[in-house]
CSV table of C-alpha atoms in Angstrom, one decimal:
chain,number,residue,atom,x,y,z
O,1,UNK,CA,253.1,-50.6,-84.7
O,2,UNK,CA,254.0,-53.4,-87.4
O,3,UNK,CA,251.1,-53.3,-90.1
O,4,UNK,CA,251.5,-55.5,-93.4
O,5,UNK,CA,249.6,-54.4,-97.1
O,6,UNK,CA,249.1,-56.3,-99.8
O,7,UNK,CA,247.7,-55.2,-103.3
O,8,UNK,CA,244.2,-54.1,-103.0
O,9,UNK,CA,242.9,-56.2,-105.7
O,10,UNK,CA,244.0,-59.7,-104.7
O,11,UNK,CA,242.7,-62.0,-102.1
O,12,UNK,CA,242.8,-65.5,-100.6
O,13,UNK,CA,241.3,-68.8,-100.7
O,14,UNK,CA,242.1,-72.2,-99.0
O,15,UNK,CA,243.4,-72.5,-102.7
O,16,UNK,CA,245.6,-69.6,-103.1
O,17,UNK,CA,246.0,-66.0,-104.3
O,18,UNK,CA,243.7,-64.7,-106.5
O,19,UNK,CA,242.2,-61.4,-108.6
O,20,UNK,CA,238.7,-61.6,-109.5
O,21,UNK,CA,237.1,-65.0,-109.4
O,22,UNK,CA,238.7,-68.0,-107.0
O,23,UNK,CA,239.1,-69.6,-110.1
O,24,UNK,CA,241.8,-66.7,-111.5
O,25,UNK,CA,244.9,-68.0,-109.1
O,26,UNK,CA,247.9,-65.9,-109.2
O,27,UNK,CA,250.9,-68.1,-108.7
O,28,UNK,CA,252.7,-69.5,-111.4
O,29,UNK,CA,255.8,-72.5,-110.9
O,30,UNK,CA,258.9,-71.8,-112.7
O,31,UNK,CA,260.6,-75.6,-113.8
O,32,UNK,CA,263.3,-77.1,-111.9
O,33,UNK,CA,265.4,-76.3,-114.5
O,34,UNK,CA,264.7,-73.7,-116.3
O,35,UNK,CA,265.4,-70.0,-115.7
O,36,UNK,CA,261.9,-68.6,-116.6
O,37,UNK,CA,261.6,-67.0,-113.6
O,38,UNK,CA,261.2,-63.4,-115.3
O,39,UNK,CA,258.4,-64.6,-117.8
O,40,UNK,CA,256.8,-66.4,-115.1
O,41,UNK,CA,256.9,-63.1,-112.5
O,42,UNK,CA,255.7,-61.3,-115.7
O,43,UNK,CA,252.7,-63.4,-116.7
O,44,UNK,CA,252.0,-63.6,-112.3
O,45,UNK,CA,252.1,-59.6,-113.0
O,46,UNK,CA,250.1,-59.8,-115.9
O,47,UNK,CA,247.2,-61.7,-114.1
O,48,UNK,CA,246.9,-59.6,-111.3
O,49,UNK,CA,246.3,-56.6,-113.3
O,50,UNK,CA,243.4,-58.6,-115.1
O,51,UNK,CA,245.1,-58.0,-118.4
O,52,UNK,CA,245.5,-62.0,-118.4
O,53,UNK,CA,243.4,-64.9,-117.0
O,54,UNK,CA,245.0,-67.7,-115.6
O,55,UNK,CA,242.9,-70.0,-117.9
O,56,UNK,CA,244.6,-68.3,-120.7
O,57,UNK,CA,248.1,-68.8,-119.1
O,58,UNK,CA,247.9,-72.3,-118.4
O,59,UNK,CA,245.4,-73.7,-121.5
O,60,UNK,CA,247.7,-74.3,-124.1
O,61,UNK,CA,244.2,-74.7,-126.4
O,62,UNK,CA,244.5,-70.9,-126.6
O,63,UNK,CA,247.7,-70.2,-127.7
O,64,UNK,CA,247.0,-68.8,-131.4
O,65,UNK,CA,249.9,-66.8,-132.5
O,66,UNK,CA,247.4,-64.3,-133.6
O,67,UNK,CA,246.3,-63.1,-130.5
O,68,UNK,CA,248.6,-60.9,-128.0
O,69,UNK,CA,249.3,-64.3,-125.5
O,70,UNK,CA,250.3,-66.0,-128.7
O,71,UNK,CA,252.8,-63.4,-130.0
O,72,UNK,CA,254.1,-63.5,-126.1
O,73,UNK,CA,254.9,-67.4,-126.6
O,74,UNK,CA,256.4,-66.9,-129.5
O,75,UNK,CA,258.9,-64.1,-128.7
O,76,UNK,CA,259.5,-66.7,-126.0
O,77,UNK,CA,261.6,-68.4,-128.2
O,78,UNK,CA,264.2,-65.4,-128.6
O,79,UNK,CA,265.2,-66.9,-125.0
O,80,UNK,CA,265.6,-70.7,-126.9
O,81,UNK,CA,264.3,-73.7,-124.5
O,82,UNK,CA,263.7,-73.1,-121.2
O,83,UNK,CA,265.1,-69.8,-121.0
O,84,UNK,CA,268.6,-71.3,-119.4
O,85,UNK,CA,270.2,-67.9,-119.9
O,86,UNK,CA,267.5,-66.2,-117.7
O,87,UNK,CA,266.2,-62.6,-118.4
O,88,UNK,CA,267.0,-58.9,-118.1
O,89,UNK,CA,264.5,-56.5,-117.6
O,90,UNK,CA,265.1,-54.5,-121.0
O,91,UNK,CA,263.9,-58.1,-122.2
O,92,UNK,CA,260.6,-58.0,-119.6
O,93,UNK,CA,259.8,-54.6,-120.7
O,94,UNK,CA,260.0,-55.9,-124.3
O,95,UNK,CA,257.8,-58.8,-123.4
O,96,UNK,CA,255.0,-56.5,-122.2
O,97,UNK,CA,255.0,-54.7,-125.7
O,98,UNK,CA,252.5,-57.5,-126.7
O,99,UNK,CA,249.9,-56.2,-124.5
O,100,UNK,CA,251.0,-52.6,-124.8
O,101,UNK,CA,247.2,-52.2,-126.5
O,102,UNK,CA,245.0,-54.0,-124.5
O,103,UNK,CA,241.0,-53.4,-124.2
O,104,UNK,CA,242.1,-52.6,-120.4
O,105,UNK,CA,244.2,-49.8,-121.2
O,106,UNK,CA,248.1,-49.5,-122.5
O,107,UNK,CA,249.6,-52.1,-120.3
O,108,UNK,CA,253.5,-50.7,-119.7
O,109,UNK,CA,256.8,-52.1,-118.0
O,110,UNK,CA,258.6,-49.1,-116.1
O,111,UNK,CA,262.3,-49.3,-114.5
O,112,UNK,CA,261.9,-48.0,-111.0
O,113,UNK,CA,264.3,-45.1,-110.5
O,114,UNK,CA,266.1,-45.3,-107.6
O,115,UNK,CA,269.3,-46.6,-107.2
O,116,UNK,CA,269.6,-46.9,-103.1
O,117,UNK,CA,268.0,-50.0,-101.3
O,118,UNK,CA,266.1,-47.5,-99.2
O,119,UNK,CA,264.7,-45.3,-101.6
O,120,UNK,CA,263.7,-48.8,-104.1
O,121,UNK,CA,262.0,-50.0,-101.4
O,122,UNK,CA,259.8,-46.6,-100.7
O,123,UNK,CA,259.1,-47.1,-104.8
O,124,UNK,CA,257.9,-51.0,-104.3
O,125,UNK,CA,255.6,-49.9,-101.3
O,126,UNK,CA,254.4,-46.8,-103.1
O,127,UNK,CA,253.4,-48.6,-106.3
O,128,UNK,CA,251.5,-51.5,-104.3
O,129,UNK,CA,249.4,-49.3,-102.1
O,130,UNK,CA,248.4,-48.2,-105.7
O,131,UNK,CA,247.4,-51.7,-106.9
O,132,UNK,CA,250.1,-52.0,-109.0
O,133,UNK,CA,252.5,-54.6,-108.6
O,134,UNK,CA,256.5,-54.8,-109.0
O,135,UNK,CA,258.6,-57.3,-110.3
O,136,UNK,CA,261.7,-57.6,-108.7
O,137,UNK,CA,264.8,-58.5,-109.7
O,138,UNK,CA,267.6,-59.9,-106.7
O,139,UNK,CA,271.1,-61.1,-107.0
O,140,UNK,CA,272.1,-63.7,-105.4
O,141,UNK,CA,275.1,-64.5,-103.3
O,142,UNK,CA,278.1,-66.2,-104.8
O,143,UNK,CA,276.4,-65.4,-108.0
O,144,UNK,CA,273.0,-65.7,-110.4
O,145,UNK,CA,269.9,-63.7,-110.4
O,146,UNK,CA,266.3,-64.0,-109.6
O,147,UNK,CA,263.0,-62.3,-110.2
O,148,UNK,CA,259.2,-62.6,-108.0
O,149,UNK,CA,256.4,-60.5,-107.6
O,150,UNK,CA,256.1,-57.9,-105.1
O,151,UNK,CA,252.6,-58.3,-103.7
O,152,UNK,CA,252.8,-56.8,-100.2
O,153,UNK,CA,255.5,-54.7,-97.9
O,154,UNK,CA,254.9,-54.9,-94.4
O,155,UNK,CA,256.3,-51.6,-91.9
O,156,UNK,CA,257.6,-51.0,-88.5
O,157,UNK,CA,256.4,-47.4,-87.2
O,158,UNK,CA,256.6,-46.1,-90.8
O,159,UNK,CA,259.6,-47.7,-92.1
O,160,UNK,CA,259.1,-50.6,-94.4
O,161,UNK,CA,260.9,-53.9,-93.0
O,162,UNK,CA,260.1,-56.3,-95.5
O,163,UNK,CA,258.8,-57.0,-99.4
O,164,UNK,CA,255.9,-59.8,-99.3
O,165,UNK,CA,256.9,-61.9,-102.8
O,166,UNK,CA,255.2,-64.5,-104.7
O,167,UNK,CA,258.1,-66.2,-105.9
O,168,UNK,CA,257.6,-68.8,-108.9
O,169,UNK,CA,260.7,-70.9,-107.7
O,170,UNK,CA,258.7,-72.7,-104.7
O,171,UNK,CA,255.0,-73.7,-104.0
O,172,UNK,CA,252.2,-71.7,-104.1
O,173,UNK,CA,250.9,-69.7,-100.7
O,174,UNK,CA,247.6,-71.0,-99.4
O,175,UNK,CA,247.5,-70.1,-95.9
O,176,UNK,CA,249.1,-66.0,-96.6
O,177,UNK,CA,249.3,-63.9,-99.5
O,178,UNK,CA,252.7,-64.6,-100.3
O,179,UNK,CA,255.4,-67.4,-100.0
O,180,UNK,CA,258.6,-65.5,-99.6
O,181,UNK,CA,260.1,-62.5,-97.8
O,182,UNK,CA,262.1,-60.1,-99.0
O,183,UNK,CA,263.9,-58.8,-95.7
O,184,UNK,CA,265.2,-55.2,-96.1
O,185,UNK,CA,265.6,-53.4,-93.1
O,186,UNK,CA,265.8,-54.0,-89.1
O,187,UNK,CA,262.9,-52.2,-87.1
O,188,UNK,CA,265.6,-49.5,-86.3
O,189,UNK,CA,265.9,-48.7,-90.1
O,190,UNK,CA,269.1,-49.8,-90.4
O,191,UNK,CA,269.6,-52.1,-93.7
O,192,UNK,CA,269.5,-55.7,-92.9
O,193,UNK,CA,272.4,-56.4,-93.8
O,194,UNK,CA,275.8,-54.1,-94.2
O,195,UNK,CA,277.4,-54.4,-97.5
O,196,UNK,CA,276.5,-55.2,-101.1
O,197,UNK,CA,274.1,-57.8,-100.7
O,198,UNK,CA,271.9,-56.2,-97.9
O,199,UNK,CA,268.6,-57.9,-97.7
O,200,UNK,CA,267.7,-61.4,-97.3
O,201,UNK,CA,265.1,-64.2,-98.9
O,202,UNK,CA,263.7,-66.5,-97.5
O,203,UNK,CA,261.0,-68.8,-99.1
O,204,UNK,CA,258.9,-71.9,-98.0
O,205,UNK,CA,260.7,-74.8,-97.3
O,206,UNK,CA,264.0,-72.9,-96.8
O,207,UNK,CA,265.8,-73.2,-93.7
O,208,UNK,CA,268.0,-70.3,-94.0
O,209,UNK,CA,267.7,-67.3,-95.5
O,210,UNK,CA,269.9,-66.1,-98.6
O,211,UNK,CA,272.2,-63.0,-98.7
O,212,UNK,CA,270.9,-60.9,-101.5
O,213,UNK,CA,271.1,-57.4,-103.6
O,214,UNK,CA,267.9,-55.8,-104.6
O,215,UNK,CA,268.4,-55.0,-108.2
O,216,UNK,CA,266.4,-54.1,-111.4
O,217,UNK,CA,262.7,-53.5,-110.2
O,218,UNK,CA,259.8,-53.2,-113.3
O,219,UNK,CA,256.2,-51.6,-112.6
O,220,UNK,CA,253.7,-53.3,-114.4
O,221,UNK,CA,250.9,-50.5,-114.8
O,222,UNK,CA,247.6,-50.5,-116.5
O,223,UNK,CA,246.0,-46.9,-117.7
């Protein structure tokens, strides 16, 4: 039996992904650009936890340096404009110091363990049938790096075939929870692919998927 879950807390709209109200959307659209895709998975994170709105994400009204958001813009600026060198996940986990202290609980960043493709992926589906969700981090082919937002894994007689993303590089999902895959494993349980770069993305408005490596993987939990 195939059977897909998605984070408990979310739902959808005819207008997208959202936590809480309709109003509170999820998705967040990295530049054409720029290589804020970590931030952007971060504050997408961040959101779904309720530890930010999406009002306060997107009003630049309310960005006081005082407040937590405000001292997460301006560390921005370690990454100077547009973040063209990208980000690590040492520099996510920094990035979610600001709200380390939050009326919510202590907001915190945690490497997943694993190191196999397998056992990474049994971490991702763990942590989202406990409402918390995963940033991940993929490597692409021929070179460069990516991150999304693990929202949802979907399994095939108990082995989990794919990672349901909500990737800030292309447009927001209205019609599912998510807008890319994150193809890991073949309904045998073999990998998806053999070799290095054994899974493969696929997004809206691709027409063929993309040979990747799943890499660095953050949990963003609230207690």
């Amino acid at each position: 039996m195939r059977i897909i879950n998605v984070l408990p807390q979310i739902q959808l709209t005819e207008s997208g992904v959202f936590v809480g109200s309709e109003d509170n959307l999820i998705a967040l659209r990295q530049g054409d650009v720029d290589g804020a895709c970590g931030p952007y998975s971060l504050l997408m994170a961040l959101i779904t936890q309720e530890v930010l709105s999406r009002e306060e994400v997107t009003d630049l009204s309310q960005q006081d340096g005082r407040t937590r958001l405000g001292k997460f813009w301006n560390n921005l600026i370690v990454f100077n404009t547009m973040v063209r060198e990208g980000t690590f996940n040492h520099d996510l986990s920094w990035l979610v110091e600001t709200f380390k202290n939050h009326p919510n609980g202590k907001v915190s960043a945690k490497d997943l363990e694993s190191s196999s493709t397998r056992n990474k992926v049994s971490e991702i589906a763990a942590a989202i049938s406990n409402g918390d969700p995963v940033i991940v981090g993929l490597d692409w082919q021929g070179g460069g790096a990516h991150w999304a937002l693990a929202i949802g894994y979907e399994t095939f007689n108990d082995q989990v075939t794919k990672i349901m993303l909500i990737d800030p590089g292309f447009p927001a999902p209205n019609i599912c929870y998510w807008n890319a895959v994150l193809s890991v494993a073949k309904d045998d349980g073999e990998l998806q692919v053999a070799g290095r770069l054994s899974c493969l993305h696929w997004a809206q408005g691709e027409s063929t998927p993309t040979k990747c490596k799943l890499s660095e993987c953050l949990l963003i939990t609230v207690n």
